[in-house]
Coordinates of C-alpha atoms in Angstrom, one line a residue:
X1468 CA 17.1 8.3 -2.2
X1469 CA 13.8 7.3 -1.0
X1470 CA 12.3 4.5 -3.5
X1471 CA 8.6 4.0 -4.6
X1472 CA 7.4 0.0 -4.6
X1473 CA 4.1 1.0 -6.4
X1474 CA 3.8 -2.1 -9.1
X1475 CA 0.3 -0.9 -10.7
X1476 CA -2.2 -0.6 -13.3
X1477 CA -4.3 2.2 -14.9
X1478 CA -8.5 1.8 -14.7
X1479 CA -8.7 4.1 -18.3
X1480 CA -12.1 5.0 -19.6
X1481 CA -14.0 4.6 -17.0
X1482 CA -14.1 8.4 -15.4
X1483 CA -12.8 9.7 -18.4
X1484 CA -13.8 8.4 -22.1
X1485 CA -11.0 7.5 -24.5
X1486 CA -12.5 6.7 -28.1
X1487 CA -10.2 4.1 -29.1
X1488 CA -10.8 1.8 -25.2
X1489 CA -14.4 1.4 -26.8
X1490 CA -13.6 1.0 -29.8
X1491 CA -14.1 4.2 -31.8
X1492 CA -12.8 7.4 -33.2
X1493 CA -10.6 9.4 -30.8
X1494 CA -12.7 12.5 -29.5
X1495 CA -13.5 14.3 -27.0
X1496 CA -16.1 13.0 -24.6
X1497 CA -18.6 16.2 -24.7
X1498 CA -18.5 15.8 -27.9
X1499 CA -19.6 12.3 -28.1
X1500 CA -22.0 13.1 -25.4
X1501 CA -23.8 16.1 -27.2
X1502 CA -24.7 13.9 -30.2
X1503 CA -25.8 11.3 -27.8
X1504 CA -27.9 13.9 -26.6
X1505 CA -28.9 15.0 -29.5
X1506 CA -30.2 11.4 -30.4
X1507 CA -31.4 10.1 -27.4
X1508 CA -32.1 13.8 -25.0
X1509 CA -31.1 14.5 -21.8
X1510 CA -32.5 11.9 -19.5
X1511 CA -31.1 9.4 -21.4
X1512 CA -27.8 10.5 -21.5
X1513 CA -27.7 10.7 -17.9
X1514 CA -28.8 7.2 -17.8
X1515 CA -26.1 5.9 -20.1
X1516 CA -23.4 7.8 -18.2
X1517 CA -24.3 6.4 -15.1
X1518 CA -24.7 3.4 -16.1
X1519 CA -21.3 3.1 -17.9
X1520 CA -19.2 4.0 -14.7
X1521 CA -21.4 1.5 -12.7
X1522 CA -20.5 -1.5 -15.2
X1523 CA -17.6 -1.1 -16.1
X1524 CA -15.3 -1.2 -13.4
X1525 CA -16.4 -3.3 -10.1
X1526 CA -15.1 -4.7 -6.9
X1527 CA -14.3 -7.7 -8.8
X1528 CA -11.8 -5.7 -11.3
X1529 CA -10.1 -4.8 -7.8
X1530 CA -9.6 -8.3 -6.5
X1531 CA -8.6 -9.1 -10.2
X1532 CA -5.8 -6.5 -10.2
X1533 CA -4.8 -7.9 -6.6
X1534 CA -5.1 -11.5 -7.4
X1535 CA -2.6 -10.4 -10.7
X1536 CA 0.1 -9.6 -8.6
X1537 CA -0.5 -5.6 -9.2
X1538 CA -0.3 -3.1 -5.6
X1539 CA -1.6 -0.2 -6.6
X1540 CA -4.1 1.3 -9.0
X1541 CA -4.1 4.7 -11.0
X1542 CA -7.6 6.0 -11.6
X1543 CA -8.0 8.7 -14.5
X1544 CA -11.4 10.9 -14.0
X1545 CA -12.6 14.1 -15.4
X1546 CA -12.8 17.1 -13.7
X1547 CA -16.4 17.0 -13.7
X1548 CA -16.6 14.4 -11.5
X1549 CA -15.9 16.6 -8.7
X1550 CA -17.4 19.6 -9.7
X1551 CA -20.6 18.2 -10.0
X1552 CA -19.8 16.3 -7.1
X1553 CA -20.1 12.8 -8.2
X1554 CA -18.2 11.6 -5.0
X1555 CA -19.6 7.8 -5.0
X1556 CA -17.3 6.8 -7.6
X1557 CA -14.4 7.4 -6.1
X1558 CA -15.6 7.0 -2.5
X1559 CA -16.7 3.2 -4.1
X1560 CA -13.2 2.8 -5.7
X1561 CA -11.2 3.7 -2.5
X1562 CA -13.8 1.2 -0.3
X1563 CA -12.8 -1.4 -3.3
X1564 CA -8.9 -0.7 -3.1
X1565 CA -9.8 -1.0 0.8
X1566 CA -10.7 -4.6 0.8
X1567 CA -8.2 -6.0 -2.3
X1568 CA -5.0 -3.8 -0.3
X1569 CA -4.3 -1.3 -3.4
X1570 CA -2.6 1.9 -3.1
X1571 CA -5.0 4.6 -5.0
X1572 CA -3.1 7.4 -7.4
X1573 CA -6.1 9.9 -7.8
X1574 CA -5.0 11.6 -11.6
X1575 CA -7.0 14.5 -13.0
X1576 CA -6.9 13.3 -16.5
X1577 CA -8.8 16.6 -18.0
X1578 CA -9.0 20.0 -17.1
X1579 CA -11.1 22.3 -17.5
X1580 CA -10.9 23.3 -21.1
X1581 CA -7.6 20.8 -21.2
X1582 CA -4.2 21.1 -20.7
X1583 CA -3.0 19.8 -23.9
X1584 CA -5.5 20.5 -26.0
X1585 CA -6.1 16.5 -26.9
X1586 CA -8.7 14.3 -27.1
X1587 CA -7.7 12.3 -24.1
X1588 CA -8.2 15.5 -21.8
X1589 CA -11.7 16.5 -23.0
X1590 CA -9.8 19.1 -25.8
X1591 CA -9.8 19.8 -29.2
X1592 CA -7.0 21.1 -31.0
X1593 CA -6.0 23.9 -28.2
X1594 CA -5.0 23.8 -24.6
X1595 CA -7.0 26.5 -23.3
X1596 CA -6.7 26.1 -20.1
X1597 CA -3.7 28.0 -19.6
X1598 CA -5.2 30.9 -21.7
X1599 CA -7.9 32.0 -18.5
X1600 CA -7.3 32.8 -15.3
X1601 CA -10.7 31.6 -14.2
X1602 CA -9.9 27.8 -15.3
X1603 CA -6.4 27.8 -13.0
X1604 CA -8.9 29.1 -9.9
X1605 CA -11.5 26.5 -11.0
X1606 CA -8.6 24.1 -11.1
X1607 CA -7.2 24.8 -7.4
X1608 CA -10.6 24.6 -5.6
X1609 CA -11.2 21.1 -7.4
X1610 CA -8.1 20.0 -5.5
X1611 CA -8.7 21.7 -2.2
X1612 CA -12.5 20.1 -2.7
X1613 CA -10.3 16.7 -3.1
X1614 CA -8.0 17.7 -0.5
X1615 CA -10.6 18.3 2.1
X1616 CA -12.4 15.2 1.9
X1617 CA -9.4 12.5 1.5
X1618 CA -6.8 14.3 3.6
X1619 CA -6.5 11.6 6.6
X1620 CA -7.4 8.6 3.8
X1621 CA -4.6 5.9 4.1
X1622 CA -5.5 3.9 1.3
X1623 CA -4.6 7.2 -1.0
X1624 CA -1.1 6.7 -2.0
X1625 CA -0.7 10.0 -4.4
X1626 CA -2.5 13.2 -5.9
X1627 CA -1.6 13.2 -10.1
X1628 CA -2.9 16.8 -10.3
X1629 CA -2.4 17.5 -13.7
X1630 CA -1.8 14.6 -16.2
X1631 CA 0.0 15.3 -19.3
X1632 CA 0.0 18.8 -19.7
X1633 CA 1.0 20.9 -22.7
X1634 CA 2.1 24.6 -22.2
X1635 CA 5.1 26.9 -24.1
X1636 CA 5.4 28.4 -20.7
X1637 CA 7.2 26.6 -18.0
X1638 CA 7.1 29.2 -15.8
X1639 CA 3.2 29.3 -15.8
X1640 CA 3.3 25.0 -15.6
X1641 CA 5.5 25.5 -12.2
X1642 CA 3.4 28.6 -11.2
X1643 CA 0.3 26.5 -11.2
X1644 CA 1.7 23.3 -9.7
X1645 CA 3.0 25.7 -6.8
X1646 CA -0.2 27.1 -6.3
X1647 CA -1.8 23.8 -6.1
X1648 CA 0.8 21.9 -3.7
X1649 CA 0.3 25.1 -1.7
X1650 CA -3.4 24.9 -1.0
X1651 CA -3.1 20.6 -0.4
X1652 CA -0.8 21.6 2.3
X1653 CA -2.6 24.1 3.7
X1654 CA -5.9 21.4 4.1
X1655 CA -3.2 19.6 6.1
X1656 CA -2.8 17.2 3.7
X1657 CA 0.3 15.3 3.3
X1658 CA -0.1 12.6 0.4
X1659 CA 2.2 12.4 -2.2
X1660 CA 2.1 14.9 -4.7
X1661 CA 2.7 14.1 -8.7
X1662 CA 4.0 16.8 -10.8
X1663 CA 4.1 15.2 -14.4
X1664 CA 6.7 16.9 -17.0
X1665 CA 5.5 19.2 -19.4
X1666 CA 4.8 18.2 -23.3
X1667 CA 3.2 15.0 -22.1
X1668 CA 5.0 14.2 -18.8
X1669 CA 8.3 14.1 -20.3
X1670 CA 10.1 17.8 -20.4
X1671 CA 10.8 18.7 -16.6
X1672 CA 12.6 22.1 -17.8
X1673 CA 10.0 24.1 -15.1
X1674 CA 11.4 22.5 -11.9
X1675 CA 13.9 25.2 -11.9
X1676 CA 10.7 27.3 -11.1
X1677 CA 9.3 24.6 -8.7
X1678 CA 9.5 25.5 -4.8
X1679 CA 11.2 22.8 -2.8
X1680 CA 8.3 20.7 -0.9
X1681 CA 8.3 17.7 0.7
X1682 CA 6.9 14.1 -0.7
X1683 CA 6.9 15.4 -4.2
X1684 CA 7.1 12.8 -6.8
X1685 CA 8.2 13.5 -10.9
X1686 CA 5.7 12.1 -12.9
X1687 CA 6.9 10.3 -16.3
X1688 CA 5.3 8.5 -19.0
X1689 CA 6.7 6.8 -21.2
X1690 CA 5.5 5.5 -24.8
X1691 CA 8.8 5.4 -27.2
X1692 CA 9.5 4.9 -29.8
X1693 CA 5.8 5.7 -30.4
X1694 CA 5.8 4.1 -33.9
X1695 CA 7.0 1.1 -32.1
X1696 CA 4.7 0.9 -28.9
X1697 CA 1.5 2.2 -30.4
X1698 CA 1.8 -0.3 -33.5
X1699 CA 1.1 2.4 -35.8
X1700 CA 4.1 1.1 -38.4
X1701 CA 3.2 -2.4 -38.4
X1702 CA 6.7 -3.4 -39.9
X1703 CA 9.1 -2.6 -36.9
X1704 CA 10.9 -4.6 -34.6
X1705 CA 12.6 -3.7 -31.2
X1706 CA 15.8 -4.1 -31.0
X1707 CA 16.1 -2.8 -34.4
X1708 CA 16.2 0.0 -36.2
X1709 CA 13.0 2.3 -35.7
X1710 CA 12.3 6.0 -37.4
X1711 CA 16.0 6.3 -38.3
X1712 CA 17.5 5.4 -34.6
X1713 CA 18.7 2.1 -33.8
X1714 CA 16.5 1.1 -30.6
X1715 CA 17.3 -1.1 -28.0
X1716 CA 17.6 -1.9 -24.3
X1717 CA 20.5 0.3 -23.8
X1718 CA 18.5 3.3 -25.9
X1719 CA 15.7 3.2 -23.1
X1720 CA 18.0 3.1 -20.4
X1721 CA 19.7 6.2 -21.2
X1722 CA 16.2 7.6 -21.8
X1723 CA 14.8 6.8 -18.4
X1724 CA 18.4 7.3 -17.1
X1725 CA 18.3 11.2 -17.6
X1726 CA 15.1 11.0 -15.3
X1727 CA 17.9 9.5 -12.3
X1728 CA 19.9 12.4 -13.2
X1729 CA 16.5 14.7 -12.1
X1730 CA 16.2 12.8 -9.3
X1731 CA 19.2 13.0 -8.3
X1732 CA 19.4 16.7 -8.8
X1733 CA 16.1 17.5 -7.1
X1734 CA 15.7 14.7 -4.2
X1735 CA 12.2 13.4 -5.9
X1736 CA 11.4 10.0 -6.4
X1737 CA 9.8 9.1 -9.9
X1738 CA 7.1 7.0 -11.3
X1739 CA 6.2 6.2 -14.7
X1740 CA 2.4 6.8 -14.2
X1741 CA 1.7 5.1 -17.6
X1742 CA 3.4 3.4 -20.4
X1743 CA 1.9 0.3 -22.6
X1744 CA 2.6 -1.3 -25.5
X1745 CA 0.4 -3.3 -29.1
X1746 CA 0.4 -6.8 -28.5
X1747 CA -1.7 -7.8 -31.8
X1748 CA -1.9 -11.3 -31.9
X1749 CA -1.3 -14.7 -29.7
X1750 CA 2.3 -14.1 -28.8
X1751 CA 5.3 -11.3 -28.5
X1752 CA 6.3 -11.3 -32.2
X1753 CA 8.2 -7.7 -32.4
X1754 CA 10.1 -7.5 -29.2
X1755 CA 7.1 -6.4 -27.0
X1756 CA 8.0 -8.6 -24.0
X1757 CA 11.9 -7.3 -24.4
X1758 CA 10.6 -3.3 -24.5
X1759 CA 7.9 -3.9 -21.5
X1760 CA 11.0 -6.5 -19.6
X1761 CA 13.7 -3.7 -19.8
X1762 CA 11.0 -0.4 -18.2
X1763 CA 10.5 -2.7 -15.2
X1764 CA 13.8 -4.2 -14.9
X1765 CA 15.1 -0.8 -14.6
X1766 CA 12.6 0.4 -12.7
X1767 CA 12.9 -2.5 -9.7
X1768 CA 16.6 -1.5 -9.4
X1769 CA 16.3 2.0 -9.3
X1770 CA 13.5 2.3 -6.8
X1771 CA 10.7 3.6 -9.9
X1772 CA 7.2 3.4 -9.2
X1773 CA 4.7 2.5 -12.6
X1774 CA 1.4 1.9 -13.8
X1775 CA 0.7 0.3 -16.8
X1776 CA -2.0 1.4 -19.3
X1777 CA -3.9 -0.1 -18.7
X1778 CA -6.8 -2.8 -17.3
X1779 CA -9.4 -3.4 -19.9
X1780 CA -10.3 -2.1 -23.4
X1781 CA -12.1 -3.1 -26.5
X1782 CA -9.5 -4.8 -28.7
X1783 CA -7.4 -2.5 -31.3
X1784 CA -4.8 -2.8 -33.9
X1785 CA -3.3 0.1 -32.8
X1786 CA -2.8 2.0 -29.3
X1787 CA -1.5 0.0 -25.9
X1788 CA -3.3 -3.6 -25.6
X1789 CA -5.0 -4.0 -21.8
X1790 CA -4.9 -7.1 -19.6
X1791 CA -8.3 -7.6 -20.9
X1792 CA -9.8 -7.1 -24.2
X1793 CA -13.3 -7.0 -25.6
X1794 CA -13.1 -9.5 -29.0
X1795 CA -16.5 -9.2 -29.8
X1796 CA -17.9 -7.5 -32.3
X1797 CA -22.0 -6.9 -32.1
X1798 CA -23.5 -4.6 -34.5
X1799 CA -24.1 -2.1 -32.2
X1800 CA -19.9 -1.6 -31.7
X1801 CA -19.1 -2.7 -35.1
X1802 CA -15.2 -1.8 -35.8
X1803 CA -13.6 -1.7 -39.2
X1804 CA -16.3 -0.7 -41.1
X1805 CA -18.2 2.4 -41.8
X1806 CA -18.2 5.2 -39.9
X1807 CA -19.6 5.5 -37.6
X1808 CA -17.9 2.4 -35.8
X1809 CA -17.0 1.9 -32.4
X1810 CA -18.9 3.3 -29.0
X1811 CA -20.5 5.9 -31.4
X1812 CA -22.8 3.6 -32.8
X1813 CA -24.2 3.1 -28.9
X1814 CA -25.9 6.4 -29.7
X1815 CA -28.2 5.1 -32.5
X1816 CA -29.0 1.6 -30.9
X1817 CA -29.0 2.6 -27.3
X1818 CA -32.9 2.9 -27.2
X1819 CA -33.6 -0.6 -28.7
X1820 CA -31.0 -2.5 -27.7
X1821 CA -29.4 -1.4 -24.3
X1822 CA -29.3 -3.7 -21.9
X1823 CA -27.3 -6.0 -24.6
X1824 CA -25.2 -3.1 -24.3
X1825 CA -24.9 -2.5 -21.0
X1826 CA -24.2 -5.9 -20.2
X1827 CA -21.2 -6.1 -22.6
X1828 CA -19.3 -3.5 -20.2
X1829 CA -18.6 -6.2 -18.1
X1830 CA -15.2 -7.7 -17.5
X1831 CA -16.8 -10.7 -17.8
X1832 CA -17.4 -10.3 -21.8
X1833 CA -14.4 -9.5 -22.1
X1834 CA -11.4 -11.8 -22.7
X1835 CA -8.3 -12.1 -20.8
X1836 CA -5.1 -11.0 -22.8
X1837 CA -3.4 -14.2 -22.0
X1838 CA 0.4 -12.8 -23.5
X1839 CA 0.0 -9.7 -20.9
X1840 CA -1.6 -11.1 -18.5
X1841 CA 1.1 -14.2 -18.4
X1842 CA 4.0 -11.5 -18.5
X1843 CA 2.8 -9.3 -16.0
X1844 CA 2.3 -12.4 -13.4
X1845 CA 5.5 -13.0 -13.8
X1846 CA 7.1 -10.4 -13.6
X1847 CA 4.9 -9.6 -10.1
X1848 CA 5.4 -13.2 -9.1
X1849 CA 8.0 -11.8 -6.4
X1850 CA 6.0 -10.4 -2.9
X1851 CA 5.1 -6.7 -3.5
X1852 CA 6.5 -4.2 -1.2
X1853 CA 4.8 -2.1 0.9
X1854 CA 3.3 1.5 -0.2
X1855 CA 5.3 4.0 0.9
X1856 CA 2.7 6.5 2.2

């Protein structure tokens, strides 16, 4: 069974905006970019966005993720980016992950009119995607538009083309994810393929519908128990007893065990393409290093590719902590207090006060999540292995 050595890190929010990695309420990004429109026009708007993706992640978050021990990087964007044909960013990243030797996992994180109908995907309440035939065709010739351009590009280790998705219909999911590996391969493009389970890339039910293909890889992520991992219950403890369930190392590897039973069953390799966990405070205090030890522990033995979630945020309660968090809190980001808080208050002190703004995208405001950071050296301390391409 062929093994994945892929030891990597997402870059979240950056093509895609998250609420909560700036600090703010969780919705969808053309939402938060119509009332910055409506506050600031057009022109403006245009300015921010660009000027967002060119601050916050650099060619010195690259060599940082290298110098960490990481291989590989997973890069999140919106499907917008290549509609409207915003090639530089990725062009830029790929030229970054060049120079610093990391393997690049391009994942369409929103569709159009998403594919679970979250916040994290651009949606609101509904997947819709699924619901019209014109988003699926808008969908394939976004990957065939991808396809085209990177189809000899080394430094590419994998296509994610659809993260997380959401749909009662497994049939469809498999449907789409053969129409999709069909046109790659038609390009003449061989990378790696990711096809994530349904309900959130962990229900794999429509491979039974999945066409055999070659360098196909199941795409898992994995944030349980959520209570747990996202901090939401601030009482719990792992091991220990957690919704009910008693939770411990041999719990998780049973979960991620049925995944080896897939693998087994359908001759794909796997990769966790995200999972993360709340560190809030200046140490492990509720079994976070024992839950984050066990994922790659098992992983290193059974040949599991991962990418944790992810490099750099603005520091929550709740919601996975990055390697490196933004502490600060300036008026114009204020958390904790009255709405609005967070990234939405950019909208009404943008004008006045930007290039304070701006300049806090930086890594270098930010503040290096020593706990995290520590761990993950550690556990990377060992000489990577080499991409499989």
């Amino acid at each position: 069974m062929e093994r994945l050595d892929w030891k990597g890190i997402n870059i979240g929010g950056w093509l895609m905006w998250e609420g909560y990695i700036m600090g703010g309420r969780n919705i969808p990004e053309k939402e938060f970019l119509k009332e910055f429109s409506e506050v600031n026009g057009k022109e403006e708007t245009q300015k921010f966005s660009y000027l967002f993706k060119r601050k916050f992640i650099r060619e010195d978050d690259f060599k940082n993720i290298k110098n960490i021990g990481f291989n590989s990087i997973r890069i999140p964007f919106h499907y917008k980016i290549i509609e409207k044909e915003e090639w530089r960013w990725i062009d830029t990243a790929i030229k970054w992950a060049k120079k610093n030797g990391l393997g690049v996992i391009l994942d369409m994180h929103a569709l159009p009119e998403s594919q679970n109908g979250n916040w994290h995907s651009d949606g609101k309440e509904k997947p819709l995607f699924w619901k019209k035939k014109r988003n699926m065709e808008r969908f394939i010739v976004l990957w065939k538009k991808i396809a085209k351009r990177y189809k000899g590009e080394k430094q590419i280790v994998a296509y994610d083309v659809i993260n997380e998705p959401a749909v009662e219909n497994d049939r469809l999911l498999a449907d789409v994810y053969n129409k999709v590996i069909d046109e790659i391969r038609n390009i003449g493009d061989g990378h790696y393929i990711i096809v994530e389970g349904n309900y959130w890339a962990t229900d794999f039910k429509f491979l039974k519908f999945l066409k055999k293909n070659k360098r196909i890889i199941l795409g898992v992520h994995f944030y349980q128990p959520m209570n747990f991992v996202f901090n939401i219950k601030r009482d719990l403890k792992f091991p220990g007893k957690i919704d009910g369930e008693i939770w411990n190392r041999k719990k998780l590897r049973t979960i991620l065990s049925n995944y080896l039973r897939l693998r087994d069953l359908h001759g794909y390799p796997i990769h966790i393409g995200e999972f993360g966990i709340n560190v809030w405070g200046n140490r492990f205090s509720r079994g976070e290093g024992e839950w984050l030890d066990e994922i790659i522990d098992f992983s290193a033995k059974e040949g599991i590719g991962w990418s944790y979630w992810c490099y750099k945020k603005v520091a929550t309660p709740v919601f996975p902590s990055a390697i490196y968090e933004y502490n600060e809190n300036p008026f114009w980001l204020e958390r904790g207090g009255d709405a609005p808080e967070g990234y939405e208050r950019y909208i009404f002190y943008w004008k006045r006060f930007k290039r304070r703004i701006v300049k806090s995208w930086s890594t270098s405001e930010f503040s290096k999540h020593n706990i995290l950071l520590g761990f993950f050296r550690s556990k990377l301390r060992q000489k990577n292995g080499k991409n499989r391409h």
